[in-house]
Coordinates of C-alpha atoms and ligand atoms in Angstrom, one line a residue:
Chain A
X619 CA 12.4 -15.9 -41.9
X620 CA 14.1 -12.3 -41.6
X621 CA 11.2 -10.5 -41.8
X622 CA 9.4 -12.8 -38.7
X623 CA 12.9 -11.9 -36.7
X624 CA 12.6 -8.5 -37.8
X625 CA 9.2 -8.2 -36.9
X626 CA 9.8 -10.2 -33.6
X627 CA 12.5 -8.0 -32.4
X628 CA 10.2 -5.0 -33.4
X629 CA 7.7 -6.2 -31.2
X630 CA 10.1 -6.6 -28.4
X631 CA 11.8 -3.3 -28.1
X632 CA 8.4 -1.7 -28.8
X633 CA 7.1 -4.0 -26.0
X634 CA 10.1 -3.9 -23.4
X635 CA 9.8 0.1 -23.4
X636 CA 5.8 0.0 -23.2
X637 CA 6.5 -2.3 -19.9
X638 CA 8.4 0.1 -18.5
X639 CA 5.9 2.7 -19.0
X640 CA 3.0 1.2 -18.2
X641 CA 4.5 -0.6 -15.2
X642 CA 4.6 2.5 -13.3
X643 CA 0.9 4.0 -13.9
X644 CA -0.5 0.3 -12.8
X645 CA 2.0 0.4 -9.9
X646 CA 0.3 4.1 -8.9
X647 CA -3.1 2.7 -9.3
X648 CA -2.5 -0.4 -7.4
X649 CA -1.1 1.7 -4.6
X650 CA -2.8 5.0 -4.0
X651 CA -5.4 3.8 -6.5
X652 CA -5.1 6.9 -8.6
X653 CA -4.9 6.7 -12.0
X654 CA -2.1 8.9 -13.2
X655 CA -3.8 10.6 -16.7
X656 CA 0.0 12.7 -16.3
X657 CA 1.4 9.6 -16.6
X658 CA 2.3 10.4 -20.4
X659 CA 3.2 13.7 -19.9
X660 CA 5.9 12.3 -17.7
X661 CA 7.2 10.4 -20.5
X662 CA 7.3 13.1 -22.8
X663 CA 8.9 15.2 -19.8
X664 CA 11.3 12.7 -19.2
X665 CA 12.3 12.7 -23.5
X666 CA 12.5 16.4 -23.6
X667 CA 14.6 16.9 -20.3
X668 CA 16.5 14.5 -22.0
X669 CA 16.6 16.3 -25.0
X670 CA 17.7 19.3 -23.1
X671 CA 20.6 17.8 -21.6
X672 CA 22.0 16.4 -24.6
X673 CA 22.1 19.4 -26.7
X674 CA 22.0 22.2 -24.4
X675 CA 23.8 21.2 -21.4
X676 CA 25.9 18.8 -23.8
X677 CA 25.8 15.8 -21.4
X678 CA 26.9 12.6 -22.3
X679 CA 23.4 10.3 -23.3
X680 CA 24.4 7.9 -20.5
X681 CA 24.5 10.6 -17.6
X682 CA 21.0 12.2 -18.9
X683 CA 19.5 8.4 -19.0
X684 CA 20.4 8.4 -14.9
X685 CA 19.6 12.0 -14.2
X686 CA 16.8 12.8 -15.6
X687 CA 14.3 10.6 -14.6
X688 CA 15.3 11.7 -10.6
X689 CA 14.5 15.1 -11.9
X690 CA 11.3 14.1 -13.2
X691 CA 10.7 11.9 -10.5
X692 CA 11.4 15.0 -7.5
X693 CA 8.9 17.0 -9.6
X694 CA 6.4 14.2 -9.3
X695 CA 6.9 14.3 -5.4
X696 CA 6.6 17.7 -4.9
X697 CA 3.5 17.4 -6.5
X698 CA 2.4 14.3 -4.3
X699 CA 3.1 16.2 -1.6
X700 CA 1.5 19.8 -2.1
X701 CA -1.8 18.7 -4.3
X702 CA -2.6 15.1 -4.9
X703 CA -2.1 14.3 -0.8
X704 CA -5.0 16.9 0.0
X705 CA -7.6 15.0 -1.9
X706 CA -7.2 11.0 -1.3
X707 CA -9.7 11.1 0.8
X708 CA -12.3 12.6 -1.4
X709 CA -14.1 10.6 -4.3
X710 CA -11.6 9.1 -6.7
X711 CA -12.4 11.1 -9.5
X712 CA -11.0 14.3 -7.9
X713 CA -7.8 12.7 -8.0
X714 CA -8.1 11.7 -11.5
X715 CA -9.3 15.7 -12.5
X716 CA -6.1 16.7 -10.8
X717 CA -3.7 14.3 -13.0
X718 CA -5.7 15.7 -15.7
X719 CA -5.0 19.1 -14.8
X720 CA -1.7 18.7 -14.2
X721 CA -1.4 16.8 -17.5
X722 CA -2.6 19.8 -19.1
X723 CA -0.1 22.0 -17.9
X724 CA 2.7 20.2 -18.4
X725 CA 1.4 19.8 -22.3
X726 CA 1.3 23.6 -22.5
X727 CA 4.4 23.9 -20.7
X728 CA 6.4 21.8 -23.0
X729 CA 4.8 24.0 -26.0
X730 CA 5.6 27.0 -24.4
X731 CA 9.4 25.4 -23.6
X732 CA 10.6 23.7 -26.8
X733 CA 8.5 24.6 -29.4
X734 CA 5.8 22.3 -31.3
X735 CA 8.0 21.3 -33.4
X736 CA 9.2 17.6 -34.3
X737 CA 12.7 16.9 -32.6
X738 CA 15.4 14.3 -32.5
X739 CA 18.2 13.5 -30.7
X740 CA 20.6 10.8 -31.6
X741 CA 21.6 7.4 -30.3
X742 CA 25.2 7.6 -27.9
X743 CA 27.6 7.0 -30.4
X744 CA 28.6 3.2 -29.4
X745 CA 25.0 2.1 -30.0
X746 CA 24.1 3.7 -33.3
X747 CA 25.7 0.6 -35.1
X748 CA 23.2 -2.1 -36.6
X749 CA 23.7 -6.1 -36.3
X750 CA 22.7 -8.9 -38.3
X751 CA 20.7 -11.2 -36.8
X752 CA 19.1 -14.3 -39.6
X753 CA 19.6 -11.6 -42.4
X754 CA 17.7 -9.0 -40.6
X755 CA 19.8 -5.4 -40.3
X756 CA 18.7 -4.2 -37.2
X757 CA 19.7 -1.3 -34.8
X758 CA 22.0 -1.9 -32.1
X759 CA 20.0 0.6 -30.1
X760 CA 16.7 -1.7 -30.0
X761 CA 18.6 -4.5 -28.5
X762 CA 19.6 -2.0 -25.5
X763 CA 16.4 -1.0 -25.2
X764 CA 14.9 -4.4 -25.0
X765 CA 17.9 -5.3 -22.4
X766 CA 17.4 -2.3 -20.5
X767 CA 13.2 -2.8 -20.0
X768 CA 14.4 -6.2 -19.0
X769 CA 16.7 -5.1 -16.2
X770 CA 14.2 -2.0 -14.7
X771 CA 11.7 -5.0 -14.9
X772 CA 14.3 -7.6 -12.6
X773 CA 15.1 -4.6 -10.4
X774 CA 11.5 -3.8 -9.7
X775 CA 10.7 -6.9 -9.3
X776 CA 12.9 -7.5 -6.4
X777 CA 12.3 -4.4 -5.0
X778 CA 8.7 -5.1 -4.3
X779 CA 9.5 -9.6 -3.5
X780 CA 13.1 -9.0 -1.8
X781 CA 13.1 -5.8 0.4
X782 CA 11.9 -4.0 3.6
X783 CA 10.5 -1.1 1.4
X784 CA 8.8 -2.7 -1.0
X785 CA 6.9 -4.9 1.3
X786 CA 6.0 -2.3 3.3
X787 CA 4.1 -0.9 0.0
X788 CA 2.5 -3.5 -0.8
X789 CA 1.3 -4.0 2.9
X790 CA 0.2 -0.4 2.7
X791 CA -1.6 -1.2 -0.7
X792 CA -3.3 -4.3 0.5
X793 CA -5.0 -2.4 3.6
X794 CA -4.0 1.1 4.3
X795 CA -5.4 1.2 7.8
X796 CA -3.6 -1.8 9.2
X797 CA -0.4 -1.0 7.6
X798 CA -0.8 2.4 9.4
X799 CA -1.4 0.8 12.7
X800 CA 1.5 -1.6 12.2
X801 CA 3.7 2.1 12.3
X802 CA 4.6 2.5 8.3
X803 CA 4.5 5.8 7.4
X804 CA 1.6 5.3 4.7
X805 CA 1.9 9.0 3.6
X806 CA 5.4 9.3 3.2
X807 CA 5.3 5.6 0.7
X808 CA 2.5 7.0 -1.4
X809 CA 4.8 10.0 -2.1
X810 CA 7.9 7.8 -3.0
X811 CA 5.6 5.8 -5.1
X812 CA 4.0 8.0 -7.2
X813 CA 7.4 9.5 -7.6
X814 CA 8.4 6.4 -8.8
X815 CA 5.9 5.9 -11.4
X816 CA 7.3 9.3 -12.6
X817 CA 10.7 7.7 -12.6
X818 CA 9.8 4.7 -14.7
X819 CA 8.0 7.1 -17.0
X820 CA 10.9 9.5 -17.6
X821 CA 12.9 6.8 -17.9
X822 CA 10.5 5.4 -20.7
X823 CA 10.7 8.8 -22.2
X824 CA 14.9 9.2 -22.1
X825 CA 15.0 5.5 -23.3
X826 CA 12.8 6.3 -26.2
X827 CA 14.0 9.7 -26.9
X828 CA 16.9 8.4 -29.5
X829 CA 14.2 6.2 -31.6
X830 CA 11.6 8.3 -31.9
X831 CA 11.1 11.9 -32.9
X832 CA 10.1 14.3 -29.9
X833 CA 7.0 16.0 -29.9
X834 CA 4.3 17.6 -27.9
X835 CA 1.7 14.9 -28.6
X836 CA 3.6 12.2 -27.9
X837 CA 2.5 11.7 -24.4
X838 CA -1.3 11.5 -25.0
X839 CA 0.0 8.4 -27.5
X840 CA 1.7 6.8 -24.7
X841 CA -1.1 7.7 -22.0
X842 CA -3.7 5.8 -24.2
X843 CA -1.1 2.7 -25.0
X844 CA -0.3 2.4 -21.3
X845 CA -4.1 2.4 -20.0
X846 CA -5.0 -0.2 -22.6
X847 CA -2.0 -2.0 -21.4
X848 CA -3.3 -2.2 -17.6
X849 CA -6.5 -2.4 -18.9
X850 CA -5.4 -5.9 -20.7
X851 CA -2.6 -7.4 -18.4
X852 CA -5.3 -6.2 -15.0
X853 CA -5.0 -3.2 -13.7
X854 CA -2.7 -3.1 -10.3
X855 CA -1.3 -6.1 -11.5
X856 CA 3.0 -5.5 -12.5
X857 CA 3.3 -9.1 -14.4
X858 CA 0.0 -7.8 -16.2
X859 CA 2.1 -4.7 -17.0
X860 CA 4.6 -7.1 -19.1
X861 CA 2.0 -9.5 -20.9
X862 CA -0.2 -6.6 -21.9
X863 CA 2.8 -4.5 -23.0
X864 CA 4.3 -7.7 -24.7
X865 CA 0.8 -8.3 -26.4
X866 CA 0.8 -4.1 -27.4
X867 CA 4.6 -4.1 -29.1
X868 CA 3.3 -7.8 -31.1
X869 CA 0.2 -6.4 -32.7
X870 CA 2.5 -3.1 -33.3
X871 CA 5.6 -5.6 -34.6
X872 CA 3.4 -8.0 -36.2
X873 CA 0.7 -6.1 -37.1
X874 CA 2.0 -2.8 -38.3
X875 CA 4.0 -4.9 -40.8
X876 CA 1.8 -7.2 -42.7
X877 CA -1.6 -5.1 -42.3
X878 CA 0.0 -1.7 -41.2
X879 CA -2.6 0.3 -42.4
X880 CA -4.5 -0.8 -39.0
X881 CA -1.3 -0.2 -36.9
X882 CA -3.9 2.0 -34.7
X883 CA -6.4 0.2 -34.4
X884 CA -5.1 -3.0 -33.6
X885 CA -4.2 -2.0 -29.6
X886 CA -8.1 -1.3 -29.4
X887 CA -9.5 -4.7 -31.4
X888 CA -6.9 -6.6 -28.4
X889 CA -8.2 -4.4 -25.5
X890 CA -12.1 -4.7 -26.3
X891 CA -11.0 -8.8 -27.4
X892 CA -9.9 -8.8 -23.1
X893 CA -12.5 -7.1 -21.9
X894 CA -15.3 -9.5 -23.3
X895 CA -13.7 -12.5 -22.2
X896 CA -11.8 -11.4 -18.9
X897 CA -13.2 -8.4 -17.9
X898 CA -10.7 -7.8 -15.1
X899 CA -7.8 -8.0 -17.4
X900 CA -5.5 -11.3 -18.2
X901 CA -4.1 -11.0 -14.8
X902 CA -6.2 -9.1 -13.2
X903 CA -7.8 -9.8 -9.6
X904 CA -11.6 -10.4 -9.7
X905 CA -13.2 -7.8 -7.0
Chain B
X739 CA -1.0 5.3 31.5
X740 CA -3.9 5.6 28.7
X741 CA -6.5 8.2 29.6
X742 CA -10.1 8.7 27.5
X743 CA -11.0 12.0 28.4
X744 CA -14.8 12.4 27.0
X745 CA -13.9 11.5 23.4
X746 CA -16.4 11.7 20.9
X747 CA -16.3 10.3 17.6
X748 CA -18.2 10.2 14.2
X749 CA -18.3 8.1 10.7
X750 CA -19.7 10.8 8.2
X751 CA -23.0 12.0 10.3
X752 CA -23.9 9.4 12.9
X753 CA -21.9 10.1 15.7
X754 CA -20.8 6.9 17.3
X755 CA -18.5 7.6 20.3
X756 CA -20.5 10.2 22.3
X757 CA -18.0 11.0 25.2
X758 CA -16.3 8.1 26.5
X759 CA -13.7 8.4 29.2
X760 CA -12.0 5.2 30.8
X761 CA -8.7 5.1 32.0
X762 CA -5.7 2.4 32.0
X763 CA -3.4 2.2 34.5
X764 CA 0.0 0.4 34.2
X765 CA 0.2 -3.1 34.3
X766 CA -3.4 -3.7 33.9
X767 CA -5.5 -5.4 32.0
X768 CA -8.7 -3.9 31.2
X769 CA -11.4 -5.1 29.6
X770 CA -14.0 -2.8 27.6
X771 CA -17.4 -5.0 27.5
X772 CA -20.2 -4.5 25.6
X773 CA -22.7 -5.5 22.5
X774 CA -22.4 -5.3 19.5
X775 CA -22.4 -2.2 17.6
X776 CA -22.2 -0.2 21.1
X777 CA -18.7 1.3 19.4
X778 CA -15.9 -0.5 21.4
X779 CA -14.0 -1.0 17.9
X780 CA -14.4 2.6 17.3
X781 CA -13.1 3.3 20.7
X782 CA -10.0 1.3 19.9
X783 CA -9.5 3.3 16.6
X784 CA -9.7 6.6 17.8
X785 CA -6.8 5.9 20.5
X786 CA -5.2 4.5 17.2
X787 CA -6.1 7.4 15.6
X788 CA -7.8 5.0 12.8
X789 CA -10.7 7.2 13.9
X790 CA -9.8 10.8 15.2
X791 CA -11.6 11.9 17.7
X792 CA -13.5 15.0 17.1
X793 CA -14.0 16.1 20.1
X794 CA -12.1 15.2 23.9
X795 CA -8.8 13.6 24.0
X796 CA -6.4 10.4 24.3
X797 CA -3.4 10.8 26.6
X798 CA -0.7 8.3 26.4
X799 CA 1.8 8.8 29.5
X800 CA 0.8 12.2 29.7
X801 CA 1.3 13.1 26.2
X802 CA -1.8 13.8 24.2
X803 CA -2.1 11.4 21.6
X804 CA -5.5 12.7 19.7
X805 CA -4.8 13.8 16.4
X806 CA -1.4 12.1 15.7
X807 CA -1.3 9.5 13.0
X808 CA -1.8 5.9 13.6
X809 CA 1.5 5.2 12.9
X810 CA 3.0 7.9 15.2
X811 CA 0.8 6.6 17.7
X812 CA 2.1 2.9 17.4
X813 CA 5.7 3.8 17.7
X814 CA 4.8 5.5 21.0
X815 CA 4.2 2.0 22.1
X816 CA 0.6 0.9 21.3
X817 CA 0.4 -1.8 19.6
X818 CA -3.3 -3.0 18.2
X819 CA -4.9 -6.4 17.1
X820 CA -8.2 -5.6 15.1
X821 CA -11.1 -7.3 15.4
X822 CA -11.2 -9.1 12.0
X823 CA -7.8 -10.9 12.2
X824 CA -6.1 -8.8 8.9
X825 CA -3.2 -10.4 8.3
X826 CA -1.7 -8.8 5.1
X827 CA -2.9 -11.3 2.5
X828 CA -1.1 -12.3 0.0
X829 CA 2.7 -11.3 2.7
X830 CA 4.0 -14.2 4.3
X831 CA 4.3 -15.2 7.6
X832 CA 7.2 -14.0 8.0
X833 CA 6.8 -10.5 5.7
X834 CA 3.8 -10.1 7.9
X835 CA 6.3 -9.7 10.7
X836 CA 8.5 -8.0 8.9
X837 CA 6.8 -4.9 8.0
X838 CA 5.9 -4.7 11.7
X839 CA 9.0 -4.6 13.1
X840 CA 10.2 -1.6 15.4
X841 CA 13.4 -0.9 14.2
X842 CA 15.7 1.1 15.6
X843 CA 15.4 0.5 19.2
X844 CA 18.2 -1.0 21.1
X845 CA 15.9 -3.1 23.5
X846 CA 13.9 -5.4 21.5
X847 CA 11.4 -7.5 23.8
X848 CA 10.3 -9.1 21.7
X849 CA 13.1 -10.5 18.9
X850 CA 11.7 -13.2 15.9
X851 CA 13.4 -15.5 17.6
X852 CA 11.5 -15.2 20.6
X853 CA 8.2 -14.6 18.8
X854 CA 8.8 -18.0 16.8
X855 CA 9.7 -19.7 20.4
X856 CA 6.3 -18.6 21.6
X857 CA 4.6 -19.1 18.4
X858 CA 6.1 -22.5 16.7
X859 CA 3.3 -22.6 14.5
X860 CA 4.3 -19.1 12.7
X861 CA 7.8 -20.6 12.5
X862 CA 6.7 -23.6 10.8
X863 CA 4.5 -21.8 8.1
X864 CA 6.8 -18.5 7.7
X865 CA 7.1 -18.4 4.2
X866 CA 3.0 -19.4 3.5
X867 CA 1.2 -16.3 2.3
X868 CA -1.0 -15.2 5.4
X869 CA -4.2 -16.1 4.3
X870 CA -3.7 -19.7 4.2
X871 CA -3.3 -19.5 7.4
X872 CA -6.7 -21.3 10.1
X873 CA -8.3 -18.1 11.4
X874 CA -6.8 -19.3 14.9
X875 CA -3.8 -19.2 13.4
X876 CA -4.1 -15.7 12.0
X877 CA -5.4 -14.4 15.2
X878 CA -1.7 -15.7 16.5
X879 CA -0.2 -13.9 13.1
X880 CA -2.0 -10.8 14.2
X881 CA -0.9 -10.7 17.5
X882 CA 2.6 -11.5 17.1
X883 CA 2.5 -8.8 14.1
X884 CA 1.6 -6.6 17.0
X885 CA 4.3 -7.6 19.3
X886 CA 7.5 -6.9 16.9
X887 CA 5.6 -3.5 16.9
X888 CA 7.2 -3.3 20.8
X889 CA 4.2 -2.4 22.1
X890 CA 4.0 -1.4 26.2
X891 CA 0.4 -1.0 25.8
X892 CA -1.9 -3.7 23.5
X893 CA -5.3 -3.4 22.2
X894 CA -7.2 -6.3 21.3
X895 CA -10.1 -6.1 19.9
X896 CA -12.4 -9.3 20.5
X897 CA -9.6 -11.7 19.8
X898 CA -11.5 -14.5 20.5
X899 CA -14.7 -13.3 18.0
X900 CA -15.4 -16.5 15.6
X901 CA -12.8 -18.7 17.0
X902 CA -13.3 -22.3 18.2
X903 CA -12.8 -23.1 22.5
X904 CA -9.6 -24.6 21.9
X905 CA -7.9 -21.2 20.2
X906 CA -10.3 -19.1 22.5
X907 CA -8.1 -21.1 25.4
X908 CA -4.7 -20.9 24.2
X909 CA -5.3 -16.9 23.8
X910 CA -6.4 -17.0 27.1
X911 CA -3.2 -17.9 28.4
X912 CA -1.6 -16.0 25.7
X913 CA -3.0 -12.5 27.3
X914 CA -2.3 -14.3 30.7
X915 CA 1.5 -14.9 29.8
X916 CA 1.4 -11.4 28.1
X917 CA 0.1 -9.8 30.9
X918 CA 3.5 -10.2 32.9
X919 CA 5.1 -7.6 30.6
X920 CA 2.3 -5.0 29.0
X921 CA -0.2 -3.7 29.5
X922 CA -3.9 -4.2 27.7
X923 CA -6.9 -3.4 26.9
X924 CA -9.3 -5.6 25.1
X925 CA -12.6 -5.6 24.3
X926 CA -14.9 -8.4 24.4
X927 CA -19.1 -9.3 24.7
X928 CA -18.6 -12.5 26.3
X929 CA -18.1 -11.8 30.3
X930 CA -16.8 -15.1 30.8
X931 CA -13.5 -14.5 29.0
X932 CA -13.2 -11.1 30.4
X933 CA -14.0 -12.3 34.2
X934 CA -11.0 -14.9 33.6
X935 CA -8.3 -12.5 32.0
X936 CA -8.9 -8.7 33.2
X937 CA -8.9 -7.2 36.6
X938 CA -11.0 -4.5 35.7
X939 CA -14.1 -3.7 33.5
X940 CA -16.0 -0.8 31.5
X941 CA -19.1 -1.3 29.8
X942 CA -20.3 0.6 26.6
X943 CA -23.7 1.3 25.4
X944 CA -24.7 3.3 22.2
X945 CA -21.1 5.0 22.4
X946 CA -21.1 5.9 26.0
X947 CA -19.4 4.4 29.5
X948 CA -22.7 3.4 31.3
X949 CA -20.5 1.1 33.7
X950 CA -17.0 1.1 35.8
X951 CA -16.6 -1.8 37.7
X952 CA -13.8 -2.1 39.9
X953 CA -11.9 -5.2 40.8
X954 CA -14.2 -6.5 43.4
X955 CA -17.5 -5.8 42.0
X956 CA -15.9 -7.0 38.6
X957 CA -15.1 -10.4 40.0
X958 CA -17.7 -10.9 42.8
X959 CA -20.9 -9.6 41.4
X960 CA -20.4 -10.2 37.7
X961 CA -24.9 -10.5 37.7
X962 CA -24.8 -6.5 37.4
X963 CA -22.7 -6.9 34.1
X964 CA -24.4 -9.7 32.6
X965 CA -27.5 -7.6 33.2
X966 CA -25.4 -4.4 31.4
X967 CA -24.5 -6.3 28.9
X968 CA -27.8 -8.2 27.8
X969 CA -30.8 -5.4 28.1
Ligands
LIG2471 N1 -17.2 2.4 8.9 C1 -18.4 2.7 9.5 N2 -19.2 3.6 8.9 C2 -20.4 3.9 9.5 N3 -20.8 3.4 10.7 C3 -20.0 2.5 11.3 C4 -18.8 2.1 10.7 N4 -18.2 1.2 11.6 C5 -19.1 1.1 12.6 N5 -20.2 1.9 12.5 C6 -21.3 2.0 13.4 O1 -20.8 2.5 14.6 C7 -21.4 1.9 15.7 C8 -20.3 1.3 16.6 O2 -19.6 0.4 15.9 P1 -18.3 -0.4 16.5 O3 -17.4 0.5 17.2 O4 -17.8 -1.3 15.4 O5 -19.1 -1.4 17.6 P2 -18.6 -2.7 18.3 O6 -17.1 -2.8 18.0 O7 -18.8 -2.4 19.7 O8 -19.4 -3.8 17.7 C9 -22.3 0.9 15.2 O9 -23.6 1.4 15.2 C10 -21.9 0.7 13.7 O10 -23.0 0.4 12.9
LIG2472 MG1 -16.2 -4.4 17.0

């Protein structure tokens, strides 16, 4: 019984955090229909600024959680804005070279910045306690993080159902033209969004900065756990984003702990086990 | 108030729009006639600036519009109906409306309130998603969409394409009623509707004006037209 809680919280905060993650890069792709290969990067981005702030600046965890994903996030737009805006127009994988490029640098940059080295940086001090939950010892930081992917999920949620903005995106996402000729601002959205996938993805990487070690390669982890996570929940689709992530963090909780030897393997057996039966995803739309 | 001056147009190579010039005046409503493919759609775009022009230019109360964004060009005041309904599938009624709204101005024309008087059939289904909607009834959608928009001058593109008499008569009087307070262009192939509704007529062959016809010859010798219009 402990170990199945255990195991079920595992999956849970591993899940929660995933959906945060991946919830941006399919929110991206169902917009401007770019898929983000940075979208990784960001996360480590997001861990190490956080990292930064911590220890160098000597922040308080709470304010770097807020502040650094905006940081990341204004990065991401300036990006949008000077690069990836020049080359919608062209063939889609353009746009995906350019992610990749920019991937790349900000890989080498984080190299070049912090060091390869493995790093850590601890939980805020009222949430490195543990609780006992049906005999299981857990980390109190797991149930924030589980609490927190919950709320980001709410929030975006009724950002895109409940207001102005948000509707206006996904008018803009369902037909570009027609949204333009209604008098949104296209342009200016696609910016904000893509600097809000960089926003949920720093905020991925300052969530999971205190619960797992920091280090260059740990974006090109995420990258490939969030694509097979669209891929599965439907790419495009945000309540895709949460199965698929909440099927990613059970075969990690579940998996990894009675056959752990195939922790890395099991994301792929689920992703190929989707795409022979529902090629579109769980969720996904068929077209 | 809208002035074509020898606008060209292309998708990729073909060049579909090969100098078209037409003019609007205020208060009118003008109907752009011809058959399909001849690029009256395309015509509509590139005042939109869905299609930029790459050659000539569009002047909206003497202010060039060519090259400006569609939607800097709608909050000038155009407001545009396409030709295939496109309601926002899977918005409601009412986030349809929403999104369109001109906000910001201090004299709205054209309030929910009053688009739900004229419309009682948007206020009934507001909350369906817009694609359950009849396609008469998304023809409606689109039009009021375009309304909130405050437009002073309204493109509609064949509004009464694939509809059934009864619709094709209600937006009839719709462009009638309309026609009271904007301005409009529309395009259509079928004479009849245009003969009823507009005052005066152009008609478009391969991409070009081939035809003016002013008020009288528009309404008293409509043969030369139908002639136009079916070689
Ligand atoms: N997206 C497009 N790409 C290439 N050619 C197009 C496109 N849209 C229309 N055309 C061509 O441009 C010409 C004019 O089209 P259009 O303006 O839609 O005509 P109309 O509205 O009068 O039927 C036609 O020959 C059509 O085949
Ligand atoms: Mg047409």
């Amino acid at each position: 019984m402990s170990t199945f809680v255990a195991a079920l919280l595992n999956s849970l905060d591993i899940g929660m955090l995933l959906f945060v993650i991946a919830s941006g890069l399919t929110i991206v792709f169902g917009v401007l229909g770019v898929l983000n290969f940075a979208h990784g990067a960001l996360y480590m981005l997001g861990a190490y600024f956080a990292l930064t702030a911590v220890r160098w600046i000597e922040l308080p965890f709470w304010a770097a959680l807020v502040i650094v994903p905006f940081a990341v996030a204004i990065l991401a737009a300036a990006v949008e804005r000077l690069a990836l805006r020049r080359i919608y127009a062209r063939h889609p994988t353009q746009a995906l070279l350019l992610t990749f490029a920019f991937l790349l640098i900000l890989n080498d940059a984080v190299r070049m910045i912090w060091g390869p080295g493995y790093q850590i940086i601890d939980p805020p001090r009222a949430l490195t306690g543990t609780f006992v939950l049906a005999g299981a010892v857990y980390p109190l930081y797991s149930l924030f993080v589980i609490a927190s992917g919950a709320a980001v999920g709410l929030a975006v949620w009724l950002l895109f159902s409940r207001t102005l903005i948000g509707k206006r995106i996904r008018a803009a996402a369902l037909d570009r033209d027609m949204a333009l000729a209604v008098g949104i601002d296209v342009p200016r959205l696609y910016t904000l969004v893509f600097a809000f996938g960089a926003w949920l993805a720093a905020f991925g990487g300052a969530l999971a900065a205190p619960m797992r070690a920091l280090g260059p390669a740990m974006g090109d982890r995420i990258i490939i756990e969030s694509f097979i996570i669209v891929v599965i929940g439907g790419l495009g689709s945000f309540p895709g984003a949460l199965l698929g992530a909440l099927i990613l963090g059970a075969l990690h909780g579940f998996g990894g702990r009675w056959f752990p030897q195939f922790d890395i393997v099991w994301p792929y057996v689920g992703m190929a086990l989707v795409l022979l039966l529902r090629p579109h995803g769980l969720l996904g739309r068929s077209a | 108030m809208l002035r074509l001056e020898d606008v060209h147009a292309y998708y990729g190579e073909s060049h579909v729009l090969q100098g078209v010039s037409l003019e609007v005046r205020e208060g009118e409503v003008v109907c752009l006639l011809g058959r399909n493919g001849a690029g009256k759609t395309t015509t509509l775009r590139a005042i939109m600036g869905l299609t930029p022009p790459a050659r000539g230019r569009v002047v909206f109360r003497d202010r060039i519009i060519s090259g400006l964004p569609p939607n800097r060009v709608n909050a000038l005041g155009i407001g545009f109906v396409p030709e295939d309904r496109r309601v926002f599938r899977g918005l409601s009624v009412a986030e349809n409306l929403q999104v369109a709204e001109a906000r910001g101005r201090r004299q709205r024309r054209w309030p929910l309130e009053r688009i739900y008087d004229l419309f009682p059939m948007l206020a009934e289904r507001r909350d369906q998603p817009g694609d359950r909607l009849s396609g008469g009834q998304q023809q409606m959608l689109t039009i009021a969409r375009a309304l909130v928009g405050e437009p002073d001058l309204l493109l509609l593109d064949e509004p009464n394409e694939g509809l059934a008499p009864v619709v094709v008569q209600q937006i009839g009087r719709l462009v009638d009623e309309l026609a009271a307070t904007t301005t409009i262009l529309l395009t259509e192939q079928n004479i009849r509707f245009a003969l009823r509704h507009a005052k005066r007529g152009y008609v478009i062959q391969k991409g070009r004006i081939v035809h003016d016809a002013p008020t009288d010859e528009f309404r008293t010798r409509p043969e030369r037209l139908e002639r136009l219009l079916s070689v």
